[in-house]
XYZ file of C-alpha atoms in Angstrom:
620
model
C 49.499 58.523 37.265
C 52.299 56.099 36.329
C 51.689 54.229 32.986
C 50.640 50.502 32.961
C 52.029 48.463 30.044
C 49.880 45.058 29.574
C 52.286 42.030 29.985
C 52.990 39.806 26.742
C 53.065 36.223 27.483
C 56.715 35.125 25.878
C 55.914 32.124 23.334
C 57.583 28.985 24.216
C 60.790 29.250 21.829
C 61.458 32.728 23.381
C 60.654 31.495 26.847
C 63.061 28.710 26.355
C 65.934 31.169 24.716
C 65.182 33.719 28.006
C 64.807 36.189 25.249
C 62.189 39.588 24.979
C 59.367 38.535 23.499
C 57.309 41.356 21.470
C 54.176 39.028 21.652
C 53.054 39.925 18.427
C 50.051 38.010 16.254
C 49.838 35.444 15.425
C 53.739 34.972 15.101
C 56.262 37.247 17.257
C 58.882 38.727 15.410
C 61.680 36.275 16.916
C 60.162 33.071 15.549
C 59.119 34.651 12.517
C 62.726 35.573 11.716
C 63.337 31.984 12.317
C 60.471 30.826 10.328
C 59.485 28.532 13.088
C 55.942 28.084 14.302
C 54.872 30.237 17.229
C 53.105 28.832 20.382
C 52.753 29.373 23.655
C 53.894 27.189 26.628
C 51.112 24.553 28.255
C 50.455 23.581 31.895
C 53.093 21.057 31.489
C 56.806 21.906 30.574
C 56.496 19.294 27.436
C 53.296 20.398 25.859
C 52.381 23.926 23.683
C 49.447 24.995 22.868
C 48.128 28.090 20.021
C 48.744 31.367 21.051
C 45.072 32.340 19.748
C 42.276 29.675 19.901
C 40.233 31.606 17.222
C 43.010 31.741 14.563
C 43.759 28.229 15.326
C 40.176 27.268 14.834
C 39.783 29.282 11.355
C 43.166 27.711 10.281
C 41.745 23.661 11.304
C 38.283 24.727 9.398
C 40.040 25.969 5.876
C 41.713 22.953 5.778
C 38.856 20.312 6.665
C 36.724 22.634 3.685
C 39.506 21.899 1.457
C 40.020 18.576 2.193
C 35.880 18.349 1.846
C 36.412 20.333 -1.772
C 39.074 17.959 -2.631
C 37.156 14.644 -1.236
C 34.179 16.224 -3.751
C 36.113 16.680 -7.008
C 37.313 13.338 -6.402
C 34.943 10.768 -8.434
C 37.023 7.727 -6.647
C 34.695 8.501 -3.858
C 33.569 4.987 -2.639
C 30.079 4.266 -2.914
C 30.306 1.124 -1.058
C 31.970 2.601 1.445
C 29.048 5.267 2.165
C 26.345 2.026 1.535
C 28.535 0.136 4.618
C 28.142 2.891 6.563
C 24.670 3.236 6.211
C 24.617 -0.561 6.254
C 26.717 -0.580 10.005
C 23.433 2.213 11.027
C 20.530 0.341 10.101
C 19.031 -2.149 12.443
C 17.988 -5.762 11.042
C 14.590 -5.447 12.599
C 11.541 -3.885 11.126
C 10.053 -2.044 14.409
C 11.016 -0.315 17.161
C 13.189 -2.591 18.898
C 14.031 -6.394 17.820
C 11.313 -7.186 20.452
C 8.875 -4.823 19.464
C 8.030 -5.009 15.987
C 5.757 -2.365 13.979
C 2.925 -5.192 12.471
C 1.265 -6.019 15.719
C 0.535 -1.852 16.214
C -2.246 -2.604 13.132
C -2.922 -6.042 14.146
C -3.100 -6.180 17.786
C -6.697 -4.852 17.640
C -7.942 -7.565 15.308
C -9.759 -10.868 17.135
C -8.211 -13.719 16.032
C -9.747 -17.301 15.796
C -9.144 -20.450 18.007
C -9.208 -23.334 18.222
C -10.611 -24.179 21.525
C -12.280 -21.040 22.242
C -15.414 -18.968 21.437
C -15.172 -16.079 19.515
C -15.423 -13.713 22.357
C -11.824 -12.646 23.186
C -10.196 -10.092 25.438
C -6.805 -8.069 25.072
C -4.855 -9.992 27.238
C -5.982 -13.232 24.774
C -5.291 -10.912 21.311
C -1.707 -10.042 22.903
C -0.784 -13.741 23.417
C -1.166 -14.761 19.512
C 2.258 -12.820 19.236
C 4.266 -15.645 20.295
C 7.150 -13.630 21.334
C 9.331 -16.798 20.714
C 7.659 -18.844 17.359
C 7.353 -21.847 17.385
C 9.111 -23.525 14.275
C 6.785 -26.664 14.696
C 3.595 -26.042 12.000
C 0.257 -25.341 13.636
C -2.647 -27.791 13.234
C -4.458 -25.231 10.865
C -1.507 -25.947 8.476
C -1.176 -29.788 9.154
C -4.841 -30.558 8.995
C -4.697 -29.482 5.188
C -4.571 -32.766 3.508
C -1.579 -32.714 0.675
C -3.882 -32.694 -2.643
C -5.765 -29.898 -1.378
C -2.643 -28.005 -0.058
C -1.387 -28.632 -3.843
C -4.439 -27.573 -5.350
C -4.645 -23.939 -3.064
C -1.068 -23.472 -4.061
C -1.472 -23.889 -7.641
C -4.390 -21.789 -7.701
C -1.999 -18.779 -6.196
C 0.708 -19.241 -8.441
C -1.071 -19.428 -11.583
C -4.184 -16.519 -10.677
C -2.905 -14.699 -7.497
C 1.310 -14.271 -8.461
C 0.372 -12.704 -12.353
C -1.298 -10.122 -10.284
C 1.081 -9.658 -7.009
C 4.376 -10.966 -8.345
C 5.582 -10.278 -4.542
C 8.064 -13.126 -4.167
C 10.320 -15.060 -6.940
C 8.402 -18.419 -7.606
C 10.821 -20.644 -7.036
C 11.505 -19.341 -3.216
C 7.661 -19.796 -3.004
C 8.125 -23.548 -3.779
C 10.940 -23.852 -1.867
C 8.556 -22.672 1.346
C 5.239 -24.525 0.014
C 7.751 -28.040 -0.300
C 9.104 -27.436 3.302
C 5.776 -27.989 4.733
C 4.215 -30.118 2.831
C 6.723 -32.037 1.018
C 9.750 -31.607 3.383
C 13.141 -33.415 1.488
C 14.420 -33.948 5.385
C 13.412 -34.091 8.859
C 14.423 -30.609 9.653
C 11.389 -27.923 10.775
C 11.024 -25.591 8.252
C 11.945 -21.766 9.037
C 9.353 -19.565 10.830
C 9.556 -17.583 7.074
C 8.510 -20.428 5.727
C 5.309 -20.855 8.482
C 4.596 -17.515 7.535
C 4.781 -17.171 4.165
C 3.022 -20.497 3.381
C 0.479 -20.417 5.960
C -0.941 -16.506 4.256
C -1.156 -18.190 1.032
C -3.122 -21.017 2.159
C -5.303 -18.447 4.044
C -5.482 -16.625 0.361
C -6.131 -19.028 -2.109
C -8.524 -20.976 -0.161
C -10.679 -17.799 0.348
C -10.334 -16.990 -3.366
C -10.961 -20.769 -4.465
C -13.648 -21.870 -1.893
C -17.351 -21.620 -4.202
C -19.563 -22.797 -1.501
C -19.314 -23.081 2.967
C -17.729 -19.154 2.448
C -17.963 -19.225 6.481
C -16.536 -21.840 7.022
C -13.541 -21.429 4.470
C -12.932 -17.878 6.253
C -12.732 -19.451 9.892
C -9.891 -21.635 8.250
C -8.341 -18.675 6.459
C -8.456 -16.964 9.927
C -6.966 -19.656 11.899
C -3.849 -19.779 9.274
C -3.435 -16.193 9.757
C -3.134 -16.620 13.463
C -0.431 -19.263 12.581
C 1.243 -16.394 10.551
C 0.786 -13.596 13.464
C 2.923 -16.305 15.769
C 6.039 -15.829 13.648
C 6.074 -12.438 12.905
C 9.514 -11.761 15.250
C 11.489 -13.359 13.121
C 9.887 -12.632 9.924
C 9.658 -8.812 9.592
C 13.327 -8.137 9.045
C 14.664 -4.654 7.915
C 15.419 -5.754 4.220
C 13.350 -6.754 1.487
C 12.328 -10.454 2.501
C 10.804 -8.760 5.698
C 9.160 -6.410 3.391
C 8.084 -8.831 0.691
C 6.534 -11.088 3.924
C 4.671 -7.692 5.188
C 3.308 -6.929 1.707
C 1.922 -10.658 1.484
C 0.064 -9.743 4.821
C -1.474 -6.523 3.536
C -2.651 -9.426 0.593
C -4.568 -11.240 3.204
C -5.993 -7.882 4.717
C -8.038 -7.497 1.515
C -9.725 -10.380 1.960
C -10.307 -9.753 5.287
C -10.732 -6.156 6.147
C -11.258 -6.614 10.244
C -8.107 -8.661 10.571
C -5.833 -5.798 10.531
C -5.422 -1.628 9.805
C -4.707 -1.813 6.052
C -4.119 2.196 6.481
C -1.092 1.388 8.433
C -0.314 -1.573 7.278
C 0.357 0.278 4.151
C 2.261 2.949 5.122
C 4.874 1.006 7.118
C 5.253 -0.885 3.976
C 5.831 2.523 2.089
C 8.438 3.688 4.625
C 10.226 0.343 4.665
C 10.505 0.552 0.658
C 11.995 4.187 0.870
C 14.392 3.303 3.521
C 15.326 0.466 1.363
C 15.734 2.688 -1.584
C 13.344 0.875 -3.554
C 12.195 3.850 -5.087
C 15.399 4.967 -6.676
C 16.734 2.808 -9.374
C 20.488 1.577 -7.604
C 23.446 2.617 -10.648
C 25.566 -0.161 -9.289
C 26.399 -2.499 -12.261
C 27.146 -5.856 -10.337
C 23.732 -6.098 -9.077
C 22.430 -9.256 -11.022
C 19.283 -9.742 -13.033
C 16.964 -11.164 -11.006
C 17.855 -8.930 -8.158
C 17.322 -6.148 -10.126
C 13.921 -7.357 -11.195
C 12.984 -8.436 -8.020
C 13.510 -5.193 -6.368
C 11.495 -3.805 -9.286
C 8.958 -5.533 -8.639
C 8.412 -5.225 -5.073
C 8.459 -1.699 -5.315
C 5.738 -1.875 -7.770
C 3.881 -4.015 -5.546
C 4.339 -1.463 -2.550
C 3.139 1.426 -5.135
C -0.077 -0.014 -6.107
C -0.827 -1.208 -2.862
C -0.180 1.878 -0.838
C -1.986 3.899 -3.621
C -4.894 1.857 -3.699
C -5.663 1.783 0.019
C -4.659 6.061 0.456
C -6.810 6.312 -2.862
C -9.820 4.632 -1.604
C -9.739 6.509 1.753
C -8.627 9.847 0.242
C -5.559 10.262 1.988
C -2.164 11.450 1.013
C 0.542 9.029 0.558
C 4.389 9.295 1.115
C 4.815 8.202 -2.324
C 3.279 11.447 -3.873
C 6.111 13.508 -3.613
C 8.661 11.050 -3.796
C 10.607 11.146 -6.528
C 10.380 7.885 -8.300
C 12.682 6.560 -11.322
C 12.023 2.537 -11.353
C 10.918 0.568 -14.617
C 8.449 -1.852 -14.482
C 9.954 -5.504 -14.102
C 9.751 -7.836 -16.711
C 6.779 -9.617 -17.958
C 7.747 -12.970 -18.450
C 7.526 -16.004 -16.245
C 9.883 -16.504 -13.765
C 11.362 -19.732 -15.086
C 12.687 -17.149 -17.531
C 14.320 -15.309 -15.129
C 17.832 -15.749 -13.498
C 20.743 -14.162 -11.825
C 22.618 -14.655 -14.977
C 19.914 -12.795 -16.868
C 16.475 -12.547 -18.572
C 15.068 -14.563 -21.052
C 12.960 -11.845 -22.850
C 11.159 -14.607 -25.472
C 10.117 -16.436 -22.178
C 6.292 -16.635 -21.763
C 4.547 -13.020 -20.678
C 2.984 -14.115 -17.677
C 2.854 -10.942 -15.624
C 0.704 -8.832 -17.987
C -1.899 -8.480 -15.406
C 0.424 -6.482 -12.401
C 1.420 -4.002 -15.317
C -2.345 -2.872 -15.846
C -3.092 -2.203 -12.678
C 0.219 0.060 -11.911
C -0.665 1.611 -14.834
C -4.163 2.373 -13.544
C -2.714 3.384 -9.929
C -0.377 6.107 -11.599
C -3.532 7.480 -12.643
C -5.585 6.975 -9.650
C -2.712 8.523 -7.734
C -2.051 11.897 -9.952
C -6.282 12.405 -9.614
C -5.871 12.421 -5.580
C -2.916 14.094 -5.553
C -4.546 16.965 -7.421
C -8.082 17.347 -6.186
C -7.939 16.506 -3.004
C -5.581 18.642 -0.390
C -2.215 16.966 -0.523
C -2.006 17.982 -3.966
C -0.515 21.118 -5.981
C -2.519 22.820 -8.661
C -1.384 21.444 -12.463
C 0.248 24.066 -14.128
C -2.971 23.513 -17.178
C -6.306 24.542 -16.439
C -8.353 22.037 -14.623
C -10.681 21.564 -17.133
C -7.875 20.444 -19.733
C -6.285 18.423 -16.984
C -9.382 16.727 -16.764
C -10.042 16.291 -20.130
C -6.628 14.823 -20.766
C -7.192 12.105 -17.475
C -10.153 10.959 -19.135
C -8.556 10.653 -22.495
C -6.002 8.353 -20.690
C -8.185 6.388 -18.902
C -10.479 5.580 -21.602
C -7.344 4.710 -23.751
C -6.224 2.112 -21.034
C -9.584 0.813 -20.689
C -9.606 0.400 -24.918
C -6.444 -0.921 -24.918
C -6.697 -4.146 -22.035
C -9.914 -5.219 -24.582
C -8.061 -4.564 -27.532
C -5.338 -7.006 -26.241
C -8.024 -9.626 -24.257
C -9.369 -10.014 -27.972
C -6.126 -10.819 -29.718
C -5.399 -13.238 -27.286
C -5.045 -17.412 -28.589
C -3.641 -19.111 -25.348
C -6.779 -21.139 -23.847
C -5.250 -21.544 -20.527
C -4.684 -17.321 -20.318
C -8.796 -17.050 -21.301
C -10.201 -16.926 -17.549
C -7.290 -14.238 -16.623
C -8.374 -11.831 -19.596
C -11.435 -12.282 -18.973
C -11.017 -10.973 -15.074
C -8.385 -8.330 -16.680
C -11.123 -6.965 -18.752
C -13.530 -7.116 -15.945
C -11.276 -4.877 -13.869
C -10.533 -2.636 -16.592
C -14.407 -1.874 -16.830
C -14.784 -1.577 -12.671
C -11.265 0.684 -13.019
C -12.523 2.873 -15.570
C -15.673 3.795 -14.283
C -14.545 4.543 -10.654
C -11.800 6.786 -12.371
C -14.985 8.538 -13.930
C -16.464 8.965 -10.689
C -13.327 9.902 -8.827
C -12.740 12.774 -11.330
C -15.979 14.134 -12.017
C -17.141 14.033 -8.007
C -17.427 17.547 -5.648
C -13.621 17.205 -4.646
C -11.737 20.080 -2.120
C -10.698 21.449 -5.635
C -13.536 21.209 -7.155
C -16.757 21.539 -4.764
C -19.133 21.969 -7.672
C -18.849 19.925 -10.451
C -20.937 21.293 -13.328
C -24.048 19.167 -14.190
C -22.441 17.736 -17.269
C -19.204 15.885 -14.835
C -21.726 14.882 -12.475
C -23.882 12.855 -14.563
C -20.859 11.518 -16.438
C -20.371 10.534 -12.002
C -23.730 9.248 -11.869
C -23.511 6.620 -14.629
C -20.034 5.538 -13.791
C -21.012 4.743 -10.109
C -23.781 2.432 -11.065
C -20.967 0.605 -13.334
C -18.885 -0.140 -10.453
C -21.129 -1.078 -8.429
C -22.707 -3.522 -11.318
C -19.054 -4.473 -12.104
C -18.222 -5.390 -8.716
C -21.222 -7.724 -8.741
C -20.160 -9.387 -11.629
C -16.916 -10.194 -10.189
C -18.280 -11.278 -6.986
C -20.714 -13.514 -8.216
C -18.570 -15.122 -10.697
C -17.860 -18.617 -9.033
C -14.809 -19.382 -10.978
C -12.022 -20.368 -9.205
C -9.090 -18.183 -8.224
C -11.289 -15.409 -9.227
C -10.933 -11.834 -6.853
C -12.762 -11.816 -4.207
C -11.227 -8.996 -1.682
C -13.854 -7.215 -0.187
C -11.783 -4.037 0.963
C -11.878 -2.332 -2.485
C -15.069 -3.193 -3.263
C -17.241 -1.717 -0.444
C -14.733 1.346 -0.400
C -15.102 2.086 -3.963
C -18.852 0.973 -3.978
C -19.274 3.306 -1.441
C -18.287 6.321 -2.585
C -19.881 5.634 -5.883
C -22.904 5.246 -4.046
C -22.667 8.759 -2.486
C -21.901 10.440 -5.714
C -24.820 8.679 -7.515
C -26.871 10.020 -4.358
C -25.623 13.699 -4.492
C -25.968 13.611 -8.529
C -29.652 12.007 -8.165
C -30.277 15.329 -5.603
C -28.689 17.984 -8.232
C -29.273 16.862 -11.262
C -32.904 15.829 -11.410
C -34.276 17.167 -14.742
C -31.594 15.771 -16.463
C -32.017 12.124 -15.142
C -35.353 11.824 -15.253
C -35.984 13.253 -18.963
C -33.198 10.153 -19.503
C -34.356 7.324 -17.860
C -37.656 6.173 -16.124
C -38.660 5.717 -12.347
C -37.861 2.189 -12.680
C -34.642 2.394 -14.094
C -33.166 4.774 -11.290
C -34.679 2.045 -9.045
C -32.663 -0.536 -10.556
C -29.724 1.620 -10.231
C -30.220 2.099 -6.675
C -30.844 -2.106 -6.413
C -27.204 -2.424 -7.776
C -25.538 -0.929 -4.814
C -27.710 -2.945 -2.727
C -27.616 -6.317 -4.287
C -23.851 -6.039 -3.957
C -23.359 -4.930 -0.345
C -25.927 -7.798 0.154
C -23.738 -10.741 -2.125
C -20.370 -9.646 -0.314
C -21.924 -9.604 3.168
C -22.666 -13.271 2.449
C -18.567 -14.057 2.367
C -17.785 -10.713 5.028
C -20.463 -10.063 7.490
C -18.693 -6.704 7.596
C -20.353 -5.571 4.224
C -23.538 -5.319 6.180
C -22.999 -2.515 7.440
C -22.026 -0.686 4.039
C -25.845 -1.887 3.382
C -27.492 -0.668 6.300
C -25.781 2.265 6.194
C -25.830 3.130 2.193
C -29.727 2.284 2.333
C -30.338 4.512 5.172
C -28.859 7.800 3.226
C -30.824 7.082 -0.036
C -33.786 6.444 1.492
C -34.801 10.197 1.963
C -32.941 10.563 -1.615
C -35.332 8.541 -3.518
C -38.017 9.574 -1.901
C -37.262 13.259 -2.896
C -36.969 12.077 -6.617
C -40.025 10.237 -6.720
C -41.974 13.404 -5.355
C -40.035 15.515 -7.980
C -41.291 12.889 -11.158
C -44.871 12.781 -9.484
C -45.065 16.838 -9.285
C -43.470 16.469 -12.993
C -46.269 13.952 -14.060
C -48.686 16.528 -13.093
C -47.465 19.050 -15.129
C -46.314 21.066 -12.081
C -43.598 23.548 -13.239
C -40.290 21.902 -12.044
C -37.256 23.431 -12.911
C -33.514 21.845 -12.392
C -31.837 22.940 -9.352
C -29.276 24.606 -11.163
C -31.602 27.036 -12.694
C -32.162 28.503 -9.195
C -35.172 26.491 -7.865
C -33.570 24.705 -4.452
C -34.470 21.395 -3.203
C -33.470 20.561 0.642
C -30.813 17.684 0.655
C -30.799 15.220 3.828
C -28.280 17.033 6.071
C -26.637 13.331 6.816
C -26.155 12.756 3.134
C -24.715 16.622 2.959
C -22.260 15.487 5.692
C -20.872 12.751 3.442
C -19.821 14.488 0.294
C -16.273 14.134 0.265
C -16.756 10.819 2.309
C -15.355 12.414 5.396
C -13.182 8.960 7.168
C -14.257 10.116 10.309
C -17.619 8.489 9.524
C -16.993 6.281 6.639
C -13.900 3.851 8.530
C -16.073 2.336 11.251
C -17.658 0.503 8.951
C -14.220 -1.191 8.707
C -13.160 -0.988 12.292
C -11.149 -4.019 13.047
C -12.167 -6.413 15.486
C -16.090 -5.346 14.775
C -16.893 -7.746 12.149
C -15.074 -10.810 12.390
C -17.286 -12.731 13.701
C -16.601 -16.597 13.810
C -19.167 -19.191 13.635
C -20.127 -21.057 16.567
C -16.903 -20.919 18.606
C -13.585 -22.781 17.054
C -13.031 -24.078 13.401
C -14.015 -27.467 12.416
C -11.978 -28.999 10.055
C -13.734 -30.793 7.029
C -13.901 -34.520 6.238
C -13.935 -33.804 2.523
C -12.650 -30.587 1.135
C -13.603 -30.850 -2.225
C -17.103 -31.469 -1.507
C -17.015 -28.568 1.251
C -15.486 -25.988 -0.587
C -16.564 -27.157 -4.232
C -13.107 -27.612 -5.636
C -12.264 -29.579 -8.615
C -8.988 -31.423 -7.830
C -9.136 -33.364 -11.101
C-alpha cells in the first residue's frame, strides 16, 4: 500500500516566497528563523488569518486577564465612570415601563371617592383615577380648602408629623405648600407639587380633625384621588420619586383600605437598594444636606418597611442587607445646608431616632423567631434575656429624657414620645415572649410576662386614640395589627396559664382586660369602619375563651381539684383560636382587604361652610 503523507497548508510568507513549508506549530521553521509572525493565507489575497484558532484564542484571553489584573491594581480606576455607566442603564421611571408605573399594582384595587358619584364603583371607574396624562390644574378637593385652614393643616404637619417622618427637606415642602396656595406667579404648579401637597392635606387634616371624623376622611380621600392623578410623573427612579412614594405609604396608615401597604412597602425597599441608600456613598463632594437627606430617607424606608413586615410577620429585604448608614442629624432643618450643619441648631428630630431605634429591635426579634431568620450564635434564652434588657433600657431612657425636658412648646411631643415608648415596649414583650416557629412553647413564666404586655398595648393604644389633641397619631394600621395579635396571645396565655392568672387577679379584672381590646377596636372603628371587623372578629375567638376560664374559677370556687395545664391536666382550646397562634395572614389580612372598608358617606363629599367649627380646630 503506497504511503499517504497529510498535506501542510504553506503559511502566507512561505506561500508568497514559493518556498517548502514544514507547517510546523504554531510558527514554521521559515518564519521563525525570520522572527516574523506566522499565519496562514485568508479567502482574499490581502487578508491572513491564525494558523490555529485555539492558540489564538488562549493568546487574546492571557492578555485581556492581564489587562483585567492590571486595570485591578490600578486604584485610578474611575468611580464615576462605573456610576455613569450604571447611570446610562437605569431608567428614570419607577415601574415597568414609563407608562406603567409600579404604585397603581397596590392601589388599583382601592375605591376611591368622588365627587359626583356614589360610593359604589366598578374597575373600569378605579382604572380611570390614573389620569394617564395629569392634569397640572389643582383639583377642587385642593381649591375648596380655604387659605387659613390650608395654613393651619400645614403647620400642624411640619411641626407634629415631619419630627416623626423627616421624609422631605422643609423648605422644598414650603416651596410645594406656597405653589398652591400662595403661588408668587401665574404659572400651574408641578404635578410633584399636586402630589406632594395634596397627601399632606389628606394627613394632617385626618390627624387634626377632633370631631365630623367621617366627614374629614371623605375629604382626606378625595385629596388622595387628586394625588393618584399625578402619579406618572411623580414616581421617578431617584430619590424625589421615592421620597413622594414613602409620603403615600404615610397616608396608607391612616387609611388602611386605600392601598396594599405590604407592597407598597416593599417597592419602596427595592427602590432604596437600587438607589444605594443602604450603603453609605465614600464620595467626598457629596454636600451636607445631600448627605443627610439621603440618610434620612433611608431611615424612613427602614422603619417603615420594618414596621409593616413586623406587624404581618413577614421577612423583609432589608434583613440580610448589609446596612452601614448613620442616623441623620437631629436638628431642625433651618440648621441644615449644602454648605454644612449647624450642630448647636435646635434638636427637632428626636422623635424619628426613637422609633428606628425601636425598629432595629423589632426587626432582629422577627428575623430570629420567625422563619426568615438564622439561629443567634447565644442560647435563646440569653438572647432573650439580653432583648428585653434593651428594650426596657429604651423604654427608661425616652422618660428619663421626656422629664428633663424645659421647652413648653416640645411638652405635647414628649408626651406622645413617651406614650409610644410604653405601647412599643409592651408589644416588644409580647412579640418575644409569644409561641413563635422558634419557639412553639413558651414556658409559663414568658407567657404571662405576654399576657400583661398585650393588655398594655391595647390600653396604650386607647390612650392615644382617645387623646383629642391636635396633630396627635391617629393611624389605624398599627394599631389593630398590633392590637390584634396581642389579643391572641392574651387569649392563648388566658387558655394555658390559668392557675397562675387567676391566683393573681380576680374574675373581674380579666374581664376588664378583655374590655380593653374591645373598647379600642370599638373607638377606632368610629374614625375607620374597617376596625369593626378586628371587633367582631377578636370577640368571636374569646368568647369560648372566657367562657372556659369562668368554668375553671367556678370549679375552683368549689374546691374542685384544678390543676394548671402544665402539670398534665388538659383543657380543650377552641380549634379556631388554635388556628390563629402564629396569626397565620391567610386569615388575619382580610380584615384589611382594600376596597372592603372604605365606605363613603352618602355618595360624594360635601365641603364645609366653616371648618373650624366642623372639624374643631383652633386657628387662633
Amino acid at each position: 500500500m503506497p504511503r499517504v503523507r497529510r498535506r501542510a497548508v504553506a503559511c502566507a510568507r512561505c506561500r508568497t516566497r514559493k518556498v517548502m513549508c514544514d507547517g510546523a506549530t504554531p510558527s514554521c521553521s521559515k518564519c521563525t528563523e525570520a522572527g516574523t509572525p506566522c499565519v496562514a493565507s485568508g479567502a482574499s489575497s490581502e487578508r491572513t488569518v491564525p494558523r490555529s484558532i485555539v492558540l489564538f484564542l488562549e493568546e487574546e484571553l492571557a492578555k485581556t486577564e492581564a489587562l483585567c489584573e492590571e486595570t485591578a491594581r490600578n486604584d485610578g480606576c474611575s468611580t464615576e465612570l462605573v456610576e455613569k455607566v450604571i447611570k446610562d442603564m437605569t431608567p428614570s421611571f419607577l415601574g415597568l415601563m414609563s407608562k406603567v408605573p409600579l404604585v397603581p399594582c397596590a392601589v388599583a384595587g382601592t375605591r376611591l371617592p368622588s365627587t359626583t358619584d356614589t360610593a359604589d364603583s366598578n374597575d373600569s371607574n378605579v382604572q380611570s383615577e390614573f389620569d394617564p396624562e395629569p392634569n397640572c390644574q389643582p383639583s377642587s378637593a385642593l381649591l375648596t380648602i380655604p387659605i387659613s385652614v390650608a395654613d393651619f393643616l400645614f403647620h400642624n404637619y411640619m411641626t407634629r408629623v415631619v419630627p416623626i417622618y423627616p421624609i422631605f427637606y422643609s423648605a422644598d415642602l414650603v416651596a410645594y405648600f406656597n405653589a398652591i396656595f400662595h403661588p408668587a406667579s401665574q404659572s400651574l404648579p408641578t404635578p410633584r407639587e399636586i402630589y406632594v401637597v395634596s397627601l399632606i392635606m389628606a394627613i394632617s387634616l385626618t390627624t387634626a380633625a377632633r370631631t365630623q371624623q367621617v366627614r374629614a376622611n371623605s375629604i382626606a380621600r378625595a385629596l388622595f384621588k387628586e394625588a393618584m392623578q399625578q402619579i406618572r410623573p411623580v414616581y421617578t427612579n431617584d430619590i424625589a420619586g421615592l421620597q413622594s412614594l414613602l409620603l403615600l405609604v404615610q397616608y396608607t396608615y391612616l387609611d388602611p383600605s386605600a392601598a396594599n401597604l405590604w407592597l407598597l412597602s416593599g417597592f419602596a425597599t427595592q427602590a432604596c437598594i437600587d438607589l444605594g441608600l443602604h450603603r453609605e456613598s465614600l464620595d467626598q463632594t457629596v454636600d451636607a444636606l445631600s448627605k443627610d437627606i439621603r440618610r434620612r430617607v433611608f431611615w424612613c424606608t427602614y422603619e417603615m418597611e420594618i414596621a409593616i413586615s413586623a406587624a404581618l410577620l413577614r421577612p423583609s429585604l432589608l434583613f440580610s442587607t448589609e446596612i452601614n448608614v448613620p442616623f441623620p442629624t437631629k436638628v431642625d432643618d433651618s440648621s441644615i445646608s449644602a454648605s454644612g450643619i449647624d450642630l448647636d441648631g435646635p434638636a427637632t428630630k428626636f422623635c424619628c431616632r426613637w422609633i428606628w431605634q425601636f425598629r432595629l429591635i423589632e426587626a432582629e426579634i422577627i428575623s430570629v423567631l420567625f422563619p426568615s431568620g438564622d439561629p443567634v450564635s447565644t442560647s435563646l434564652e440569653s438572647w432573650m434575656d439580653e432583648i428585653e434588657s434593651r428594650i426596657n433600657h429604651w423604654h427608661q431612657e425616652i422618660h428619663w429624657s421626656a422629664s428633663l425636658n424645659t421647652d413648653s412648646t416640645m411638652i405635647s411631643q414628649w408626651e406622645e414620645m413617651s406614650l409610644y415608648a410604653d405601647i412599643a415596649r409592651n408589644y416588644i414583650i409580647v412579640t418575644l415572649f409569644r409561641p413563635s416557629p422558634r419557639i412553639p412553647e413558651p414556658t409559663p413564666t414568658n407567657l404571662m410576662k405576654a399576657f400583661l404586655a398585650g393588655v398594655g398595648v391595647a390600653e396604650g393604644y386607647w390612650q392615644q386614640y382617645s387623646n383629642l389633641g391636635f396633630g396627635n397619631s391617629k393611624y389605624v394600621f398599627h394599631p389593630c395589627h398590633h392590637t390584634f395579635a396581642a389579643g391572641i396571645v392574651f387569649m392563648r396565655s388566658l387558655q394555658r396559664c390559668k392557675e397562675t392568672i387567676s391566683a393573681s387577679y380576680t374574675l373581674n379584672d380579666v374581664e376588664g382586660f378583655i374590655a380593653c381590646f374591645s373598647r379600642l377596636f370599638a373607638t377606632i372603628a368610629e374614625r375607620w369602619p374597617g376596625a369593626s371587623r378586628c371587633l367582631e372578629e377578636f370577640e368571636r375567638l374569646v368568647a369560648p375563651v372566657k367562657r372556659e376560664y369562668i368554668d375553671y374559677t367556678v370549679q375552683k370556687a368549689r374546691n374542685i381539684s384544678q390543676d394548671p395545664l402544665y402539670d398534665g391536666v388538659t383543657f380543650e382550646a377552641d380549634p379556631t383560636l388554635i388556628s390563629e397562634r402564629q396569626l397565620d395572614n391567610a386569615n388575619f389580612e382580610p380584615l384589611f382587604a382594600p376596597g372592603i372598608w372604605d365606605q363613603e358617606s352618602a355618595g360624594a363629599y360635601t365641603v364645609p361652610m366653616d371648618w373650624t367649627a366642623e372639624f374643631g380646630f383652633s386657628l387662633e
